[in-house]
Amino acid sequence: MKISVDKNIPYIESVFPKDVSVQWLSGKEFSAESVKDSDALLIRTRTRCDASLLEGSRVKTIATATIGTDHIDWEYCHKRGIKVISAAGCNACGVKQYVVAALLELEKQKFDLTGKRLGVIGVGNVGTQVVQAAKVMGLDVMECDPPKMLRGELDSHVELDKLLRCCDIVTLHVPLVTNDEFVTENMADEHFFSKMKKGAVFINSSRGEVVDQEALKRAIRSKHLSHTVLDVWRNEPEIDRELMMLVDLATPHIAGYSRQGKANGSAMCIRALSEIYGWGLNDWYPSEVEPNVINCQKLTFKEIRESIARECDLVGDCQRLRANPECFESLRNNYTYRQETL
């Protein structure tokens, strides 16, 4: 068999069986011509999998080493009988670490966390981790996730407008949904920001398209928001440079870029492909990465502070992006993965 693999997926250089032909490609090198004779694809978010890429190919399996799947045309793949594998939850602890690091950095910028309430919108794999860490930090927490509430999985759910009115910090952890009852595209719009408490903090590390960037700029300029942290952007890698300069922390889509998060994503894909193609790698995990076995609920706030100071440099990440916004993709691809410490 032949598999086309994004060469920026780490830890898998020598994992494939000898009888598997591997074609290593950068994200932009995936094309209808390059994948037409591939049986499977192993990709990241930069590869859009739809008819323009897959029509006429022999691709039967797509594995994406990411939690998001909005780059995949599910309806087309279903009609074509193409199996899709994702790495849901792989980097949840890495994103949790990023959000905590952002809050601690804002505290240095005179945003006192004492007595503050955090609103978590989207309480899936990532949001659940953020809730746990926030409680250890002594923050009051409100959770909003209508689909989860309707499934009977979130007794603590509060309505969005109430959360926005009551919370000092709002962080988004939703998937990008464009055609469902619970659409998230542009959910953070003029109405959303107007409902937020004056002087509140806004953090987005989910998907850039869930935010109306013009509405966000107005909320920042009017000082309705006191601080803003963005890791994800519309039209990546060609991001809005004006917005980049307006926010307090701007990073190049690296919130989940921990060593363990990347190892988890690679492992989940390789294991799933192994089950399909009989590679004998159903329990594989990269030997060079130690799995995260830390329970953040057993840490003290002091221990969290110390671990964040050791591993996270969001100010440096922001400075590098602002100095070279045209290098967004390079900064992302060459990012030094953080060690998960909570």
mmCIF file of C-alpha atoms in Angstrom:
data_model
loop_
_atom_site.group_PDB
_atom_site.id
_atom_site.type_symbol
_atom_site.label_atom_id
_atom_site.label_comp_id
_atom_site.label_asym_id
_atom_site.label_seq_id
_atom_site.Cartn_x
_atom_site.Cartn_y
_atom_site.Cartn_z
ATOM 1 C CA MET A 1 0.000 0.000 0.000
ATOM 2 C CA LYS A 2 0.964 3.659 -0.330
ATOM 3 C CA ILE A 3 0.344 6.400 2.202
ATOM 4 C CA SER A 4 0.920 10.143 1.788
ATOM 5 C CA VAL A 5 2.060 11.739 5.059
ATOM 6 C CA ASP A 6 2.432 15.360 6.162
ATOM 7 C CA LYS A 7 6.136 15.624 6.917
ATOM 8 C CA ASN A 8 5.487 18.011 9.824
ATOM 9 C CA ILE A 9 3.753 15.311 11.890
ATOM 10 C CA PRO A 10 6.362 14.417 14.517
ATOM 11 C CA TYR A 11 7.759 11.150 15.913
ATOM 12 C CA ILE A 12 6.715 8.909 13.005
ATOM 13 C CA GLU A 13 9.764 9.036 10.719
ATOM 14 C CA SER A 14 10.614 5.327 11.099
ATOM 15 C CA VAL A 15 7.356 3.828 12.335
ATOM 16 C CA PHE A 16 5.854 2.506 9.080
ATOM 17 C CA PRO A 17 6.301 -1.171 8.099
ATOM 18 C CA LYS A 18 8.845 -1.823 5.336
ATOM 19 C CA ASP A 19 6.185 -2.967 2.867
ATOM 20 C CA VAL A 20 4.381 0.391 3.095
ATOM 21 C CA SER A 21 5.381 3.007 0.536
ATOM 22 C CA VAL A 22 5.478 6.408 2.249
ATOM 23 C CA GLN A 23 5.301 9.719 0.391
ATOM 24 C CA TRP A 24 6.351 12.641 2.628
ATOM 25 C CA LEU A 25 4.715 15.955 1.717
ATOM 26 C CA SER A 26 4.394 19.424 3.174
ATOM 27 C CA GLY A 27 0.836 20.612 3.725
ATOM 28 C CA LYS A 28 0.805 22.661 0.531
ATOM 29 C CA GLU A 29 2.180 19.748 -1.508
ATOM 30 C CA PHE A 30 -0.975 17.666 -1.061
ATOM 31 C CA SER A 31 -2.763 17.876 -4.399
ATOM 32 C CA ALA A 32 -5.006 15.752 -6.595
ATOM 33 C CA GLU A 33 -1.939 14.776 -8.610
ATOM 34 C CA SER A 34 0.285 13.921 -5.638
ATOM 35 C CA VAL A 35 -2.263 11.732 -3.804
ATOM 36 C CA LYS A 36 -4.080 10.059 -6.695
ATOM 37 C CA ASP A 37 -2.307 6.708 -6.194
ATOM 38 C CA SER A 38 -2.348 6.796 -2.379
ATOM 39 C CA ASP A 39 -4.445 4.363 -0.368
ATOM 40 C CA ALA A 40 -4.364 6.518 2.764
ATOM 41 C CA LEU A 41 -3.521 10.060 3.881
ATOM 42 C CA LEU A 42 -2.045 11.154 7.209
ATOM 43 C CA ILE A 43 -2.564 14.905 7.432
ATOM 44 C CA ARG A 44 -2.876 18.062 9.550
ATOM 45 C CA THR A 45 -5.335 20.952 9.353
ATOM 46 C CA ARG A 46 -3.572 22.565 6.414
ATOM 47 C CA THR A 47 -4.798 19.855 4.002
ATOM 48 C CA ARG A 48 -8.363 20.388 2.810
ATOM 49 C CA CYS A 49 -9.863 16.969 2.017
ATOM 50 C CA ASP A 50 -12.730 17.353 -0.418
ATOM 51 C CA ALA A 51 -13.618 16.460 -3.993
ATOM 52 C CA SER A 52 -10.943 18.746 -5.431
ATOM 53 C CA LEU A 53 -8.262 16.677 -3.694
ATOM 54 C CA LEU A 54 -9.797 13.208 -3.637
ATOM 55 C CA GLU A 55 -11.888 12.795 -6.788
ATOM 56 C CA GLY A 56 -10.351 10.124 -8.993
ATOM 57 C CA SER A 57 -7.913 8.966 -6.319
ATOM 58 C CA ARG A 58 -7.792 5.540 -4.689
ATOM 59 C CA VAL A 59 -7.760 7.023 -1.151
ATOM 60 C CA LYS A 60 -9.845 4.944 1.246
ATOM 61 C CA THR A 61 -8.623 6.226 4.616
ATOM 62 C CA ILE A 62 -7.826 9.695 5.973
ATOM 63 C CA ALA A 63 -6.206 10.134 9.380
ATOM 64 C CA THR A 64 -5.790 13.660 10.723
ATOM 65 C CA ALA A 65 -3.421 14.128 13.667
ATOM 66 C CA THR A 66 -5.621 16.959 14.974
ATOM 67 C CA ILE A 67 -8.652 17.390 17.181
ATOM 68 C CA GLY A 68 -10.410 19.593 14.612
ATOM 69 C CA THR A 69 -11.911 18.087 11.463
ATOM 70 C CA ASP A 70 -13.419 21.129 9.732
ATOM 71 C CA HIS A 71 -10.798 20.726 6.975
ATOM 72 C CA ILE A 72 -12.475 17.470 5.940
ATOM 73 C CA ASP A 73 -15.618 17.254 3.788
ATOM 74 C CA TRP A 74 -17.366 14.548 5.797
ATOM 75 C CA GLU A 75 -20.345 14.264 3.457
ATOM 76 C CA TYR A 76 -18.116 13.705 0.437
ATOM 77 C CA CYS A 77 -15.970 11.167 2.290
ATOM 78 C CA HIS A 78 -19.047 9.281 3.481
ATOM 79 C CA LYS A 79 -20.432 9.084 -0.051
ATOM 80 C CA ARG A 80 -17.087 7.846 -1.341
ATOM 81 C CA GLY A 81 -16.747 5.258 1.439
ATOM 82 C CA ILE A 82 -13.610 6.966 2.787
ATOM 83 C CA LYS A 83 -12.973 6.250 6.462
ATOM 84 C CA VAL A 84 -11.957 9.333 8.490
ATOM 85 C CA ILE A 85 -9.901 9.120 11.676
ATOM 86 C CA SER A 86 -9.195 12.045 13.992
ATOM 87 C CA ALA A 87 -7.126 12.502 17.146
ATOM 88 C CA ALA A 88 -9.898 13.972 19.287
ATOM 89 C CA GLY A 89 -8.624 15.120 22.665
ATOM 90 C CA CYS A 90 -4.962 14.513 21.856
ATOM 91 C CA ASN A 91 -3.768 17.981 22.874
ATOM 92 C CA ALA A 92 -6.340 18.866 25.542
ATOM 93 C CA CYS A 93 -3.721 19.159 28.284
ATOM 94 C CA GLY A 94 -1.510 21.284 26.061
ATOM 95 C CA VAL A 95 -4.313 23.771 25.421
ATOM 96 C CA LYS A 96 -5.154 23.798 29.132
ATOM 97 C CA GLN A 97 -1.526 24.691 29.818
ATOM 98 C CA TYR A 98 -1.702 27.512 27.243
ATOM 99 C CA VAL A 99 -4.872 29.018 28.759
ATOM 100 C CA VAL A 100 -3.403 28.888 32.270
ATOM 101 C CA ALA A 101 -0.172 30.477 30.983
ATOM 102 C CA ALA A 102 -2.194 33.232 29.307
ATOM 103 C CA LEU A 103 -4.083 33.976 32.527
ATOM 104 C CA LEU A 104 -0.880 34.113 34.546
ATOM 105 C CA GLU A 105 0.683 36.442 31.978
ATOM 106 C CA LEU A 106 -2.342 38.748 32.120
ATOM 107 C CA GLU A 107 -1.978 38.771 35.888
ATOM 108 C CA LYS A 108 1.509 40.232 35.368
ATOM 109 C CA GLN A 109 -0.204 42.912 33.287
ATOM 110 C CA LYS A 110 -2.243 43.936 36.346
ATOM 111 C CA PHE A 111 -5.343 41.807 35.706
ATOM 112 C CA ASP A 112 -5.950 40.507 39.221
ATOM 113 C CA LEU A 113 -7.283 36.927 39.151
ATOM 114 C CA THR A 114 -8.493 37.055 42.758
ATOM 115 C CA GLY A 115 -12.224 36.454 42.983
ATOM 116 C CA LYS A 116 -12.646 36.285 39.216
ATOM 117 C CA ARG A 117 -15.113 34.065 37.360
ATOM 118 C CA LEU A 118 -14.085 32.141 34.235
ATOM 119 C CA GLY A 119 -16.635 31.258 31.563
ATOM 120 C CA VAL A 120 -15.775 28.166 29.512
ATOM 121 C CA ILE A 121 -17.729 27.874 26.257
ATOM 122 C CA GLY A 122 -17.414 24.354 24.890
ATOM 123 C CA VAL A 123 -16.835 21.730 27.569
ATOM 124 C CA GLY A 124 -15.452 18.826 25.573
ATOM 125 C CA ASN A 125 -12.009 17.284 25.953
ATOM 126 C CA VAL A 126 -10.244 20.657 26.152
ATOM 127 C CA GLY A 127 -12.873 22.647 28.007
ATOM 128 C CA THR A 128 -13.116 19.997 30.724
ATOM 129 C CA GLN A 129 -9.383 20.243 31.331
ATOM 130 C CA VAL A 130 -9.565 24.043 31.509
ATOM 131 C CA VAL A 131 -12.398 23.861 34.047
ATOM 132 C CA GLN A 132 -10.352 21.555 36.295
ATOM 133 C CA ALA A 133 -7.261 23.789 36.191
ATOM 134 C CA ALA A 134 -9.301 26.954 36.790
ATOM 135 C CA LYS A 135 -10.812 25.509 39.951
ATOM 136 C CA VAL A 136 -7.345 24.643 41.273
ATOM 137 C CA MET A 137 -6.394 28.276 40.603
ATOM 138 C CA GLY A 138 -9.271 29.382 42.816
ATOM 139 C CA LEU A 139 -11.424 30.768 40.000
ATOM 140 C CA ASP A 140 -15.176 30.449 40.035
ATOM 141 C CA VAL A 141 -16.281 28.693 36.821
ATOM 142 C CA MET A 142 -19.337 28.766 34.575
ATOM 143 C CA GLU A 143 -19.758 26.219 31.778
ATOM 144 C CA CYS A 144 -21.760 26.525 28.547
ATOM 145 C CA ASP A 145 -22.223 23.675 26.084
ATOM 146 C CA PRO A 146 -25.766 23.348 24.686
ATOM 147 C CA PRO A 147 -25.219 20.073 22.748
ATOM 148 C CA LYS A 148 -23.682 18.424 25.798
ATOM 149 C CA MET A 149 -26.482 19.741 28.004
ATOM 150 C CA LEU A 150 -29.139 18.306 25.674
ATOM 151 C CA ARG A 151 -27.414 14.916 25.817
ATOM 152 C CA GLY A 152 -27.693 15.032 29.604
ATOM 153 C CA GLU A 153 -23.920 15.259 30.036
ATOM 154 C CA LEU A 154 -23.589 18.693 31.670
ATOM 155 C CA ASP A 155 -25.751 19.452 34.691
ATOM 156 C CA SER A 156 -23.785 22.655 35.367
ATOM 157 C CA HIS A 157 -24.628 24.218 31.961
ATOM 158 C CA VAL A 158 -25.631 27.891 31.948
ATOM 159 C CA GLU A 159 -27.078 29.800 29.021
ATOM 160 C CA LEU A 160 -24.620 31.776 26.913
ATOM 161 C CA ASP A 161 -26.048 35.246 27.645
ATOM 162 C CA LYS A 162 -25.913 34.616 31.376
ATOM 163 C CA LEU A 163 -22.316 33.411 31.174
ATOM 164 C CA LEU A 164 -21.279 36.482 29.185
ATOM 165 C CA ARG A 165 -22.984 38.836 31.668
ATOM 166 C CA CYS A 166 -21.481 37.181 34.730
ATOM 167 C CA CYS A 167 -17.920 36.192 33.775
ATOM 168 C CA ASP A 168 -14.739 38.230 34.058
ATOM 169 C CA ILE A 169 -12.905 35.932 31.626
ATOM 170 C CA VAL A 170 -14.395 34.073 28.639
ATOM 171 C CA THR A 171 -12.493 31.316 26.854
ATOM 172 C CA LEU A 172 -13.699 29.489 23.726
ATOM 173 C CA HIS A 173 -13.176 25.737 23.215
ATOM 174 C CA VAL A 174 -15.719 24.955 20.515
ATOM 175 C CA PRO A 175 -15.358 23.159 17.180
ATOM 176 C CA LEU A 176 -16.032 25.075 13.979
ATOM 177 C CA VAL A 177 -19.606 24.175 12.987
ATOM 178 C CA THR A 178 -21.156 25.823 9.927
ATOM 179 C CA ASN A 179 -24.274 23.807 9.097
ATOM 180 C CA ASP A 180 -25.862 22.420 12.245
ATOM 181 C CA GLU A 181 -28.426 23.437 14.852
ATOM 182 C CA PHE A 182 -25.539 24.706 16.975
ATOM 183 C CA VAL A 183 -23.556 26.792 14.505
ATOM 184 C CA THR A 184 -20.350 28.207 15.964
ATOM 185 C CA GLU A 185 -19.097 30.147 12.936
ATOM 186 C CA ASN A 186 -19.066 33.846 13.916
ATOM 187 C CA MET A 187 -20.601 33.024 17.309
ATOM 188 C CA ALA A 188 -18.399 35.696 18.915
ATOM 189 C CA ASP A 189 -20.037 38.588 17.099
ATOM 190 C CA GLU A 190 -21.218 42.123 17.947
ATOM 191 C CA HIS A 191 -24.007 40.790 20.160
ATOM 192 C CA PHE A 192 -21.619 38.402 21.937
ATOM 193 C CA PHE A 193 -19.105 41.098 22.837
ATOM 194 C CA SER A 194 -21.776 43.607 23.834
ATOM 195 C CA LYS A 195 -23.141 41.091 26.349
ATOM 196 C CA MET A 196 -19.730 40.546 27.970
ATOM 197 C CA LYS A 197 -18.934 42.412 31.182
ATOM 198 C CA LYS A 198 -17.097 45.668 30.590
ATOM 199 C CA GLY A 199 -13.435 45.099 31.352
ATOM 200 C CA ALA A 200 -13.618 41.344 30.744
ATOM 201 C CA VAL A 201 -10.939 39.155 29.152
ATOM 202 C CA PHE A 202 -11.507 37.225 25.899
ATOM 203 C CA ILE A 203 -9.443 34.165 24.930
ATOM 204 C CA ASN A 204 -9.776 32.086 21.759
ATOM 205 C CA SER A 205 -7.690 28.977 21.162
ATOM 206 C CA SER A 206 -10.327 26.981 19.253
ATOM 207 C CA ARG A 207 -10.814 28.130 15.641
ATOM 208 C CA GLY A 208 -10.373 31.575 14.114
ATOM 209 C CA GLU A 209 -13.629 31.387 12.189
ATOM 210 C CA VAL A 210 -15.753 31.317 15.343
ATOM 211 C CA VAL A 211 -14.918 35.006 15.883
ATOM 212 C CA ASP A 212 -16.153 38.003 13.893
ATOM 213 C CA GLN A 213 -12.806 39.766 13.829
ATOM 214 C CA GLU A 214 -14.228 43.194 12.968
ATOM 215 C CA ALA A 215 -16.569 42.996 15.955
ATOM 216 C CA LEU A 216 -13.649 41.954 18.139
ATOM 217 C CA LYS A 217 -11.583 44.926 16.970
ATOM 218 C CA ARG A 218 -14.397 47.284 17.905
ATOM 219 C CA ALA A 219 -14.702 45.691 21.344
ATOM 220 C CA ILE A 220 -10.969 46.139 21.908
ATOM 221 C CA ARG A 221 -10.788 49.727 20.612
ATOM 222 C CA SER A 222 -13.791 50.801 22.695
ATOM 223 C CA LYS A 223 -12.089 49.330 25.780
ATOM 224 C CA HIS A 224 -15.115 47.117 26.389
ATOM 225 C CA LEU A 225 -12.585 44.288 26.693
ATOM 226 C CA SER A 226 -9.633 44.818 28.997
ATOM 227 C CA HIS A 227 -7.447 42.045 27.542
ATOM 228 C CA THR A 228 -7.577 39.702 24.543
ATOM 229 C CA VAL A 229 -5.594 36.547 23.785
ATOM 230 C CA LEU A 230 -5.717 34.941 20.332
ATOM 231 C CA ASP A 231 -3.972 31.785 19.191
ATOM 232 C CA VAL A 232 -6.212 31.124 16.184
ATOM 233 C CA TRP A 233 -7.108 33.397 13.281
ATOM 234 C CA ARG A 234 -9.207 33.666 10.168
ATOM 235 C CA ASN A 235 -7.401 33.014 6.909
ATOM 236 C CA GLU A 236 -4.314 31.429 8.475
ATOM 237 C CA PRO A 237 -1.463 31.848 7.701
ATOM 238 C CA GLU A 238 -2.395 35.256 6.176
ATOM 239 C CA ILE A 239 -3.658 36.698 9.435
ATOM 240 C CA ASP A 240 -5.150 40.119 10.171
ATOM 241 C CA ARG A 241 -2.077 42.107 11.201
ATOM 242 C CA GLU A 242 -4.079 45.002 12.590
ATOM 243 C CA LEU A 243 -5.858 42.626 14.969
ATOM 244 C CA MET A 244 -2.535 40.972 15.807
ATOM 245 C CA MET A 245 -1.234 44.308 17.079
ATOM 246 C CA LEU A 246 -4.442 45.150 18.978
ATOM 247 C CA VAL A 247 -4.589 42.015 21.133
ATOM 248 C CA ASP A 248 -2.498 41.553 24.266
ATOM 249 C CA LEU A 249 -1.118 38.139 23.327
ATOM 250 C CA ALA A 250 -0.968 36.897 19.732
ATOM 251 C CA THR A 251 0.419 33.427 18.998
ATOM 252 C CA PRO A 252 0.643 31.334 15.791
ATOM 253 C CA HIS A 253 -1.865 28.529 16.487
ATOM 254 C CA ILE A 254 0.388 26.673 18.918
ATOM 255 C CA ALA A 255 -1.842 26.367 22.016
ATOM 256 C CA GLY A 256 -1.866 22.585 21.780
ATOM 257 C CA TYR A 257 1.771 22.245 20.763
ATOM 258 C CA SER A 258 3.060 20.198 23.682
ATOM 259 C CA ARG A 259 5.346 17.188 23.289
ATOM 260 C CA GLN A 260 2.711 14.882 24.739
ATOM 261 C CA GLY A 261 -0.090 16.419 22.683
ATOM 262 C CA LYS A 262 1.824 15.862 19.464
ATOM 263 C CA ALA A 263 2.829 12.358 20.534
ATOM 264 C CA ASN A 264 -0.801 11.549 21.357
ATOM 265 C CA GLY A 265 -1.996 12.783 17.960
ATOM 266 C CA SER A 266 0.613 10.741 16.095
ATOM 267 C CA ALA A 267 -0.028 7.657 18.227
ATOM 268 C CA MET A 268 -3.808 7.795 17.831
ATOM 269 C CA CYS A 269 -3.478 7.953 14.041
ATOM 270 C CA ILE A 270 -0.841 5.228 13.750
ATOM 271 C CA ARG A 271 -2.800 2.890 16.023
ATOM 272 C CA ALA A 272 -6.015 3.428 14.058
ATOM 273 C CA LEU A 273 -4.257 2.874 10.721
ATOM 274 C CA SER A 274 -2.577 -0.211 12.173
ATOM 275 C CA GLU A 275 -5.938 -1.715 13.078
ATOM 276 C CA ILE A 276 -7.197 -1.145 9.552
ATOM 277 C CA TYR A 277 -4.106 -2.350 7.683
ATOM 278 C CA GLY A 278 -2.699 -4.913 10.117
ATOM 279 C CA TRP A 279 0.641 -3.255 10.844
ATOM 280 C CA GLY A 280 0.979 -4.696 14.363
ATOM 281 C CA LEU A 281 1.259 -1.217 15.897
ATOM 282 C CA ASN A 282 -2.039 -1.124 17.788
ATOM 283 C CA ASP A 283 -0.325 -0.061 21.041
ATOM 284 C CA TRP A 284 2.386 2.158 19.538
ATOM 285 C CA TYR A 285 3.531 5.337 21.289
ATOM 286 C CA PRO A 286 6.743 7.241 20.482
ATOM 287 C CA SER A 287 9.530 6.027 22.771
ATOM 288 C CA GLU A 288 11.171 9.460 22.924
ATOM 289 C CA VAL A 289 8.200 11.091 24.702
ATOM 290 C CA GLU A 290 7.124 10.398 28.271
ATOM 291 C CA PRO A 291 3.317 10.301 28.544
ATOM 292 C CA ASN A 292 1.584 12.862 30.752
ATOM 293 C CA VAL A 293 0.330 11.167 33.920
ATOM 294 C CA ILE A 294 -0.098 14.381 35.928
ATOM 295 C CA ASN A 295 -3.456 15.092 37.564
ATOM 296 C CA CYS A 296 -3.692 18.879 37.728
ATOM 297 C CA GLN A 297 -6.358 18.598 40.442
ATOM 298 C CA LYS A 298 -3.678 17.271 42.785
ATOM 299 C CA LEU A 299 -1.369 20.238 42.186
ATOM 300 C CA THR A 300 -1.278 23.416 44.229
ATOM 301 C CA PHE A 301 -1.636 26.818 42.590
ATOM 302 C CA LYS A 302 2.011 27.437 43.546
ATOM 303 C CA GLU A 303 3.103 24.291 41.702
ATOM 304 C CA ILE A 304 1.083 25.361 38.647
ATOM 305 C CA ARG A 305 2.733 28.790 38.654
ATOM 306 C CA GLU A 306 6.203 27.266 38.858
ATOM 307 C CA SER A 307 5.560 24.752 36.072
ATOM 308 C CA ILE A 308 4.134 27.412 33.754
ATOM 309 C CA ALA A 309 7.119 29.693 34.349
ATOM 310 C CA ARG A 310 9.388 26.777 33.429
ATOM 311 C CA GLU A 311 7.691 25.670 30.241
ATOM 312 C CA CYS A 312 5.695 28.541 28.710
ATOM 313 C CA ASP A 313 6.922 31.739 27.097
ATOM 314 C CA LEU A 314 3.827 33.239 25.502
ATOM 315 C CA VAL A 315 5.336 36.716 25.517
ATOM 316 C CA GLY A 316 8.276 35.421 23.469
ATOM 317 C CA ASP A 317 5.883 33.590 21.130
ATOM 318 C CA CYS A 318 3.936 36.827 20.682
ATOM 319 C CA GLN A 319 7.036 38.920 20.046
ATOM 320 C CA ARG A 320 8.295 36.491 17.396
ATOM 321 C CA LEU A 321 4.951 36.534 15.579
ATOM 322 C CA ARG A 322 4.653 40.320 15.656
ATOM 323 C CA ALA A 323 8.196 40.704 14.378
ATOM 324 C CA ASN A 324 7.570 38.312 11.477
ATOM 325 C CA PRO A 325 3.844 37.815 10.803
ATOM 326 C CA GLU A 326 4.634 36.654 7.270
ATOM 327 C CA CYS A 327 6.408 33.683 8.904
ATOM 328 C CA PHE A 328 3.249 32.462 10.677
ATOM 329 C CA GLU A 329 3.471 28.988 9.142
ATOM 330 C CA SER A 330 7.188 28.668 9.715
ATOM 331 C CA LEU A 331 6.857 29.751 13.353
ATOM 332 C CA ARG A 332 4.154 27.147 13.799
ATOM 333 C CA ASN A 333 5.979 24.315 12.029
ATOM 334 C CA ASN A 334 9.263 24.996 13.819
ATOM 335 C CA TYR A 335 7.810 25.598 17.266
ATOM 336 C CA THR A 336 9.679 23.939 20.144
ATOM 337 C CA TYR A 337 7.084 21.715 21.779
ATOM 338 C CA ARG A 338 6.428 22.393 25.453
ATOM 339 C CA GLN A 339 6.566 19.737 28.141
ATOM 340 C CA GLU A 340 3.159 19.177 29.756
ATOM 341 C CA THR A 341 3.388 19.879 33.465
ATOM 342 C CA LEU A 342 -0.257 19.985 34.505
#
